[in-house]
C-alpha positions as MATLAB code, in Angstrom:
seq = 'XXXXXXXXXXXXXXXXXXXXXXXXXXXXXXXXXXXXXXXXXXXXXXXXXXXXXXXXXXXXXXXXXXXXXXXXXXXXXXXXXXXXXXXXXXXXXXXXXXXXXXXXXXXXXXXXXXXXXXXXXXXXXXXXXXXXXXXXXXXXXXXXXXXXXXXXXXXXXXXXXXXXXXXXXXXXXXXXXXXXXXXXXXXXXXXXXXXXXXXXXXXXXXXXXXXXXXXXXXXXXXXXXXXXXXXXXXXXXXXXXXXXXXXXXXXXXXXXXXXXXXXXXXXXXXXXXXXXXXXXXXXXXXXXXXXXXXXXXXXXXXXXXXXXXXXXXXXXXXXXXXXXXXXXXXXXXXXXXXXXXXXXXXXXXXXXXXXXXXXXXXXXXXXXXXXXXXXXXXXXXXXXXXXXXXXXXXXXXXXXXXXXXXXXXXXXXXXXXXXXXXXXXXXXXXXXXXXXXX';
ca = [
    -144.306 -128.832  329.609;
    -145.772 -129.218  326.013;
    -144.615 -127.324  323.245;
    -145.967 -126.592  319.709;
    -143.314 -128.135  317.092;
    -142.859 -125.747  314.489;
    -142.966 -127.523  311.247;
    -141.287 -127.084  308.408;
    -143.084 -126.610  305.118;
    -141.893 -127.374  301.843;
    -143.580 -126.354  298.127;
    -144.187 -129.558  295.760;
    -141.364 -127.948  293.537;
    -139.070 -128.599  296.750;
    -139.945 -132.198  297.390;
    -139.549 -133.209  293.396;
    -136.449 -131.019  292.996;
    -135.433 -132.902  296.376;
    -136.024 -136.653  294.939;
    -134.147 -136.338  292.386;
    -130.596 -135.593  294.318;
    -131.254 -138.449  296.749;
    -131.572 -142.171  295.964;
    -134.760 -143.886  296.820;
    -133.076 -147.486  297.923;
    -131.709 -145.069  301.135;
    -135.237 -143.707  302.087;
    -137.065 -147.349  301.054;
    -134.536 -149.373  303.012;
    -135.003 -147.053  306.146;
    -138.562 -147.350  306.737;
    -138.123 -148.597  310.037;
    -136.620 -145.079  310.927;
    -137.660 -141.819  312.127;
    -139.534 -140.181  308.825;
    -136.952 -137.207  307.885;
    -138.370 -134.301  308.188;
    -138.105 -131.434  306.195;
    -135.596 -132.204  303.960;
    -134.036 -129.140  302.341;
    -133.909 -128.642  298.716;
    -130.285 -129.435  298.166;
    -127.691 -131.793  296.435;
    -126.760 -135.230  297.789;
    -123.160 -135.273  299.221;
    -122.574 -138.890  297.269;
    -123.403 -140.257  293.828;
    -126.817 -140.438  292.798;
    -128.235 -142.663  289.797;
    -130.204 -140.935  287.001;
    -133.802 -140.564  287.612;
    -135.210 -143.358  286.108;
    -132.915 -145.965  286.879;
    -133.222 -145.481  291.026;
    -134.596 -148.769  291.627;
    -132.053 -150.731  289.442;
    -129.546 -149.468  291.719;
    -128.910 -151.562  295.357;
    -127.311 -149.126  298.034;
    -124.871 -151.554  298.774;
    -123.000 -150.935  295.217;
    -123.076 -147.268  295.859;
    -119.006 -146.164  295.812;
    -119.364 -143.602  298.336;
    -122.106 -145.234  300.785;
    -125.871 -144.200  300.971;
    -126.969 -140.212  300.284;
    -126.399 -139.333  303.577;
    -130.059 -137.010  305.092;
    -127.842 -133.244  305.491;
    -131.153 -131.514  307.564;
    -130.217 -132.440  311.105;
    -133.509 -132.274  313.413;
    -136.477 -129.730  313.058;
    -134.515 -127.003  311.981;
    -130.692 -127.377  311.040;
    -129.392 -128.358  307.860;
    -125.373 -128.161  306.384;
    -124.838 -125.008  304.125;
    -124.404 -126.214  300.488;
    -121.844 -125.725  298.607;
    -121.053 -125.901  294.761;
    -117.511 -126.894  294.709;
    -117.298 -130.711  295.349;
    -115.093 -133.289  295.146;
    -115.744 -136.817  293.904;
    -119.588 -135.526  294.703;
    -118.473 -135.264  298.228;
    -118.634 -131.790  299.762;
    -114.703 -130.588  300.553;
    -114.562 -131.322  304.708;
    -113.603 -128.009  304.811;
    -116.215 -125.673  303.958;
    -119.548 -128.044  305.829;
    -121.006 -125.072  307.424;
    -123.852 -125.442  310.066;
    -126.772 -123.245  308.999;
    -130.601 -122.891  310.373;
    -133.648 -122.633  308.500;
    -135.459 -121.053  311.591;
    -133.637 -119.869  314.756;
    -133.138 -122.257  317.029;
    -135.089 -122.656  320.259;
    -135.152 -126.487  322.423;
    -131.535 -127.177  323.192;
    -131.204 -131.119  324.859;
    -128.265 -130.810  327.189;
    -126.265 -133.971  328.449;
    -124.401 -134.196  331.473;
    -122.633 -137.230  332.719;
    -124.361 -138.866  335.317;
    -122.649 -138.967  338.744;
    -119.844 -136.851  338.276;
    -119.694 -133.853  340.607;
    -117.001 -131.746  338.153;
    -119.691 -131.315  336.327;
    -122.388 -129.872  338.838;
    -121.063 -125.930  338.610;
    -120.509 -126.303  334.592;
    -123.999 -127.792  333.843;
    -125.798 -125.221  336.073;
    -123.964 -121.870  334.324;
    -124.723 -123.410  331.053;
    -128.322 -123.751  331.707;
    -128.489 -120.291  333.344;
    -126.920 -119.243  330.079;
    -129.276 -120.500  327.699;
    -132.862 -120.117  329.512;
    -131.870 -116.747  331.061;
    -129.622 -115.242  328.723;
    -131.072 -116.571  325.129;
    -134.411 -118.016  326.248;
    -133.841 -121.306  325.276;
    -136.245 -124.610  325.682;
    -133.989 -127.075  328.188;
    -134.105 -130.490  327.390;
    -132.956 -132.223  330.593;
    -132.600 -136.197  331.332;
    -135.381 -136.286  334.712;
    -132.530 -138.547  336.659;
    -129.858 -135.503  335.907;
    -132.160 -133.429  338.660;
    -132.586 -136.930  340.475;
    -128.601 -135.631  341.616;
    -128.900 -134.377  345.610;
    -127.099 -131.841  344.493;
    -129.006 -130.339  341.928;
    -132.380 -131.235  343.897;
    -131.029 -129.420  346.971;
    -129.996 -126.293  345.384;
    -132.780 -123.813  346.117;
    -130.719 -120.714  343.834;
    -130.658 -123.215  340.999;
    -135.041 -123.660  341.406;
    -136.270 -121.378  339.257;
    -133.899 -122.564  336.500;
    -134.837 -126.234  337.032;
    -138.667 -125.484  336.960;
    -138.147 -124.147  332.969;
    -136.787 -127.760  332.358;
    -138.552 -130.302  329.697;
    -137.611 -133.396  331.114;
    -137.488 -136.908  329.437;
    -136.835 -140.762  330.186;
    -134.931 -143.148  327.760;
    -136.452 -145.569  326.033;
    -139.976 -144.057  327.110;
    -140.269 -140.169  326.187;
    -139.878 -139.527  322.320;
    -137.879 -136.437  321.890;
    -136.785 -137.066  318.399;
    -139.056 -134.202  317.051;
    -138.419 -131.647  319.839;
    -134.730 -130.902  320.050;
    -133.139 -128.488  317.943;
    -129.419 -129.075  318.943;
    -127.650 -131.146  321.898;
    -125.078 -129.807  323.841;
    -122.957 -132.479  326.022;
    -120.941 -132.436  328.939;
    -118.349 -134.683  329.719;
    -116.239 -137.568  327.719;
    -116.950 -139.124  324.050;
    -118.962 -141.438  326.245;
    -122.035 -138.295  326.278;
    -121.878 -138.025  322.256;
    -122.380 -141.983  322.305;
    -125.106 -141.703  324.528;
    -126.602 -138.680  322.209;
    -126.459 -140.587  319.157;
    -127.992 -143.829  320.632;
    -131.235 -141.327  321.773;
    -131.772 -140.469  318.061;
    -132.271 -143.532  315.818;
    -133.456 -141.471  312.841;
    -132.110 -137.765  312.193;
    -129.586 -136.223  314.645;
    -129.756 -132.558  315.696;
    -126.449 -131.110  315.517;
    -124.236 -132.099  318.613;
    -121.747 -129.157  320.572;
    -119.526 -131.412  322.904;
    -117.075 -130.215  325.385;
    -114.672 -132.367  326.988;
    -114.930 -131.756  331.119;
    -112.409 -133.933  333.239;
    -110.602 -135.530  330.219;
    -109.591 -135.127  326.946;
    -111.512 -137.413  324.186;
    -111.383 -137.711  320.667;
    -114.940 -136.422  320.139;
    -114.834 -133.262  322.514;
    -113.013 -130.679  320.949;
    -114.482 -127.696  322.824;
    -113.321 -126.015  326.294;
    -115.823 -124.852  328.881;
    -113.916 -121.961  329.775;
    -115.091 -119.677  327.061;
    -118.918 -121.905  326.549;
    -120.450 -118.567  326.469;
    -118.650 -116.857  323.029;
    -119.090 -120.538  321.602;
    -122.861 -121.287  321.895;
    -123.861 -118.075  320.661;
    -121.987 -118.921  317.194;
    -123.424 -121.926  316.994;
    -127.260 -120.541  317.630;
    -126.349 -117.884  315.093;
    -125.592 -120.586  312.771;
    -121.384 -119.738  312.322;
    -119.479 -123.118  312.987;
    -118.043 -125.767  311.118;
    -119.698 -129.378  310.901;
    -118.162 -133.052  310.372;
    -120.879 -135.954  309.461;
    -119.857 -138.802  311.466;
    -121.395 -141.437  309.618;
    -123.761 -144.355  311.699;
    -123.866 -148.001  311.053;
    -127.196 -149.300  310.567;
    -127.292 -152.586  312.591;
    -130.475 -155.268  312.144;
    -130.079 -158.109  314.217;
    -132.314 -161.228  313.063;
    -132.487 -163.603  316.108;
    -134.380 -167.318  315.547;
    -137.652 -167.329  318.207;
    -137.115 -169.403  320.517;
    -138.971 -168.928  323.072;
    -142.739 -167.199  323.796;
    -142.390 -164.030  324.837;
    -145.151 -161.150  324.920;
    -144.632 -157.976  324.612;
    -147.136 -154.791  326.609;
    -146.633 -151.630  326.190;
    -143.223 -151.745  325.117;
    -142.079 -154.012  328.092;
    -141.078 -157.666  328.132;
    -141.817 -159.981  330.552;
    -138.638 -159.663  332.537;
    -139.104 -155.586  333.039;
    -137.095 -154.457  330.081;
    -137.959 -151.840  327.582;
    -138.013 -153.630  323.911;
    -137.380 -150.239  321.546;
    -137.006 -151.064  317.858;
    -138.486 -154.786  318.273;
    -140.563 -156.177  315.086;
    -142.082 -159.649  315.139;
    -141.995 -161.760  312.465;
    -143.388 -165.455  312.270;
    -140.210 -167.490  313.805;
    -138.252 -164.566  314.515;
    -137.242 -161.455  316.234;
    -135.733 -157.920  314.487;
    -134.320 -155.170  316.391;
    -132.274 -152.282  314.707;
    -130.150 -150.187  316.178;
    -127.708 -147.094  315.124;
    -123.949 -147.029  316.282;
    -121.779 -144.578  316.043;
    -118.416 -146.307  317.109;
    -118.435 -150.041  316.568;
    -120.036 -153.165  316.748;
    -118.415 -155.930  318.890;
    -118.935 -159.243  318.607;
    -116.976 -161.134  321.391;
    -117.137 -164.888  322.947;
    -118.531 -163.522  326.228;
    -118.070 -166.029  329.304;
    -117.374 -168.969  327.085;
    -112.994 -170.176  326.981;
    -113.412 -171.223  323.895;
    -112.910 -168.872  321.016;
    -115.354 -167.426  319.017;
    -115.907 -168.778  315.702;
    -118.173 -166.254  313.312;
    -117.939 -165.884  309.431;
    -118.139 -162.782  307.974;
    -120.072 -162.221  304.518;
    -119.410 -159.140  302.555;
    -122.574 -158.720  300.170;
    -123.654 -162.178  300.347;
    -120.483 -163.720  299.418;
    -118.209 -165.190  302.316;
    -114.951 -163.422  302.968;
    -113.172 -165.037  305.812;
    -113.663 -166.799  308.963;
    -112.916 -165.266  312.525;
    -111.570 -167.337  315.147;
    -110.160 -165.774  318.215;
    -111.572 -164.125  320.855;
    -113.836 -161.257  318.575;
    -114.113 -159.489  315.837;
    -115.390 -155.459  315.542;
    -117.204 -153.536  312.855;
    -116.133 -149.562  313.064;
    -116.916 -146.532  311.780;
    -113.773 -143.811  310.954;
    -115.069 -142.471  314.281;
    -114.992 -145.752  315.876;
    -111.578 -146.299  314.467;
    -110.090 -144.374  317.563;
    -111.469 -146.279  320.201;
    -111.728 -149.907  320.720;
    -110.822 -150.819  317.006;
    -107.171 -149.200  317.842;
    -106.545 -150.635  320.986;
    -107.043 -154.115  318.895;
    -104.304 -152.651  316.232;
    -106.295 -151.387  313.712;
    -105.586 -148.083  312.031;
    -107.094 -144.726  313.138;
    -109.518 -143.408  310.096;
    -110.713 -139.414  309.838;
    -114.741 -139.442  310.267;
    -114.923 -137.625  306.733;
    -113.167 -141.134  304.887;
    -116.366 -143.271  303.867;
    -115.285 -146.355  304.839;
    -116.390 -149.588  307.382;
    -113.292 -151.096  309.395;
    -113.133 -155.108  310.166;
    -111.087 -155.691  312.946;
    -110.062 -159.047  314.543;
    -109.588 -159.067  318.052;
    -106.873 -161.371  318.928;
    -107.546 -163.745  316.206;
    -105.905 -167.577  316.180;
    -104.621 -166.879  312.682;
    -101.782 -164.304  311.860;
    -102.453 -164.125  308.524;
    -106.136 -162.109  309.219;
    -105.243 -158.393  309.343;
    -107.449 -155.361  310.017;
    -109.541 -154.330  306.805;
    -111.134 -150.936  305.560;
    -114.323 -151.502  302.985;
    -116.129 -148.932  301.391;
    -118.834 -147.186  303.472;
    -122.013 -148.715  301.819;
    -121.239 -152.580  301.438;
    -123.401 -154.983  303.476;
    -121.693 -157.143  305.856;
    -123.332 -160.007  307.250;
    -122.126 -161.630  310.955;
    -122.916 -165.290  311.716;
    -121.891 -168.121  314.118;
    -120.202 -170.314  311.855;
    -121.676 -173.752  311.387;
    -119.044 -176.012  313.555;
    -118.641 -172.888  316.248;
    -118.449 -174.786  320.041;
    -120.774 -172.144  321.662;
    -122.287 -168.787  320.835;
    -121.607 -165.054  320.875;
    -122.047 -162.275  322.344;
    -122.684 -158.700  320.531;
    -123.009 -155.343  321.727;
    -123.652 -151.720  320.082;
    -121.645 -148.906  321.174;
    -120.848 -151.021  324.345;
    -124.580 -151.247  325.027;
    -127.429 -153.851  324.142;
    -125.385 -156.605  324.774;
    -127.111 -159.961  323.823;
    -126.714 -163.134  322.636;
    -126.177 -164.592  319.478;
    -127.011 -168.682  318.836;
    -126.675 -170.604  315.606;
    -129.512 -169.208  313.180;
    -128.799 -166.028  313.834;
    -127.838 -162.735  312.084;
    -126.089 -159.397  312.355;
    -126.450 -157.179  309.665;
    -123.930 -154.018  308.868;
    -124.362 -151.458  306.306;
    -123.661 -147.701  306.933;
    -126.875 -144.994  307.641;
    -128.218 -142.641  305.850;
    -128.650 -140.485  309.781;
    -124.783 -140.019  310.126;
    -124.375 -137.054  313.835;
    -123.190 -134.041  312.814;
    -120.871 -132.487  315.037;
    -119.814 -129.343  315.472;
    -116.134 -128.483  315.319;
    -114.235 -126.073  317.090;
    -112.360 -124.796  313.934;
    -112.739 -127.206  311.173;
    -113.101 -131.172  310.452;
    -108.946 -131.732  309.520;
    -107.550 -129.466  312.198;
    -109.675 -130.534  314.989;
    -109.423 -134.262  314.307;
    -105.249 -134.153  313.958;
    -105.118 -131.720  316.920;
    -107.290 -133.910  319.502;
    -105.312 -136.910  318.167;
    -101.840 -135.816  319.424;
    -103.729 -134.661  322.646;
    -104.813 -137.748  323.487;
    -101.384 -139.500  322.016;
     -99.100 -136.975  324.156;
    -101.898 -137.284  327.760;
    -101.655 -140.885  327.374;
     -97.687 -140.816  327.366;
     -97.335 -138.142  329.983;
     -99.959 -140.579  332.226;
     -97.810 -143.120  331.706;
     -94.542 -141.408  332.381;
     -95.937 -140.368  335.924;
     -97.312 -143.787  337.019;
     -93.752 -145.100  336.458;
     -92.442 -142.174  338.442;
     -95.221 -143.196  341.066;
     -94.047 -146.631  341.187;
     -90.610 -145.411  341.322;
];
């Protein structure tokens, strides 16, 4: 099914009025991105530099992090507003708003999980029946028997636009994403959209997660706010990952697809060496993988070397990240609206190395150190895992494309609310396996 992409179009007043509220180091050191696309003529949410000193300026000095992009997809932006604070917009008052009513949803349903069969179907009635909606569906979603096999379901399923990771290019099509299941969908979401994000409407299906703050039961009352352009929105800010790898081997590249079968998205060749970037909304790991020794990496922060890891790994978090495997190693749990990057050692050999929180913006730099006994192993959101030999590089910073999800009431309340919902589930699970084992 091929659609017509509206596009948006802005006066020359609009794009020089828009340069001068966002800092040309973001947009120059993104080039490998997703082009944004129309940006709206609005203020930066962090601190810009004057006009004609943009290029003295590195990102990496910036207090607050790079000007993050606040148009989210073809069509939504975040309503402006004049009060700030510390040139950061109060959490508060980020408002979803549309330039032109929406019309492609993408909707994401965990694979393989029959809860969510009756759920996904009435919310795809909803939208191409009851709002005439454009239904952006995965093609192995209606791969399910279930789904296949359902004749009253049909005529839905034939309005579909379906797509294929790491083939199809939807990046231009979708307007907002609505998922279905655990945090895990939103991960999945962001990792689809390496440049802008649409805005993201998660509800939490089965269990409760940190990043799912709405319930199905009243889906109907709560998309139709959100397509009128009436909810609350939190940036969750990205890290922008490059990973520099020494070439070691020949390896040729067709149509996207290595040698071995797998898809190579994001993969630039240099002479000697191999780039891939990636975005990551939760963390970074980088871990010993099968090797018993420990892992021995150093960890620069802007070029100059800050400590040493040895143990068994270290991670590199956002705030949203904070809550999920950077807590479990004992770090502390940071709101998504704090600009900030978390270092966390995972059982390191040295007591004296302690979680750390750096300002969203620095550049951190991962290598094996020189006298480590065998390599590394890193990984992106719990996917991509690869290698990492001597030579090689990992580089951190935070991205200018940070997801915008929507909120059930508003950034502070949601986040503290889910947080002692997941605290209190997790001690009344454990409370009845011991009364189980009792």
């Amino acid at each position: 099914m091929e659609m017509n992409q509206e596009k948006l179009c802005t006066s020359k007043a609009d794009v020089s009025s828009d340069s001068a509220y966002h800092c040309s180091t973001c947009h120059d050191d993104e080039e490998w991105s997703n082009t944004s696309r129309g940006r709206a003529k609005s203020r930066s949410l962090s601190a810009s530099p004057a006009l004609g000193s943009t290029k003295e300026f590195r990102r990496t000095r910036s207090l607050h992090g790079p000007c993050p992009v606040t148009t989210f997809g073809p069509k939504a932006c975040m309503l402006q507003n004049p009060k700030t604070i510390m040139h950061i917009q109060d959490p508060a008052s980020q408002r979803l708003t549309w330039n032109k009513p929406p019309k492609s949803v993408l909707v994401i349903k965990k694979i393989r999980d029959a809860s969510l069969l009756q759920p996904f179907k009435e919310l795809c009635v909803y939208l191409t029946e009851e709002n005439n909606m454009i239904v952006y569906v995965e093609k192995k979603v209606l791969e399910d028997p279930a789904i296949a096999n359902d004749d009253n379901f049909g005529p839905v399923k034939k309005k579909f636009c379906t797509f294929r990771e790491d083939y199809d290019d939807i990046s231009n099509q979708i307007d907002f994403i609505i998922c279905l299941g655990g945090d895990g969908t939103l991960l999945y979401a962001s990792s689809l959209f390496q440049g802008s994000v649409p805005p993201v409407m998660a509800f939490h299906l089965g269990s409760l997660g940190f990043l799912t703050p709405f319930n199905f039961e009243n889906f109907q009352s709560q998309v139709t706010q959100v397509i009128e352009g009436n909810a609350a929105l939190v940036l969750r800010s990205r890290l922008k990952v490059k990973v520099v790898k020494e070439h070691r081997e020949k390896m040729t590249v067709q149509n996207g697809i290595e040698e071995n079968g797998v898809v190579s998205a994001n993969i630039e060749k240099e002479v000697g060496k191999q780039i891939m970037q990636y975005q990551v909304l939760n963390e970074v790991v980088v871990d010993r993988g099968p090797s018993s020794y420990l892992s021995n990496v150093d960890v620069f922060l802007d070029g100059h070397l800050i400590t040493t890891v040895q143990g068994d790994g270290v991670i590199v978090s956002t705030p949203t990240g904070s809550t999920a495997y950077a807590a479990a190693a004992g770090a502390s749990m940071i709101h998504p609206n704090v600009p900030a990057i978390m270092i966390t050692p995972i059982c390191p050999h040295s007591l004296s190395f302690r979680p750390i929180v750096v300002p969203a913006g620095v550049e951190l730099k991962i290598m094996l150190s020189p006298d480590a006994r065998n390599t590394a192993w890193v990984s992106f959101d719990g996917r991509k895992r690869q290698e990492i030999c001597h030579g090689d590089s990992i580089s951190i910073t935070t991205s200018c494309y940070p997801l915008p999800s929507i909120c059930f009431r508003d950034p502070v309340s949601d986040w503290f609310e889910s947080l002692a919902e997941c605290l209190h589930w997790n001690v009344r699970k454990k409370q009845n396996n011991f009364a189980v084992e009792e």
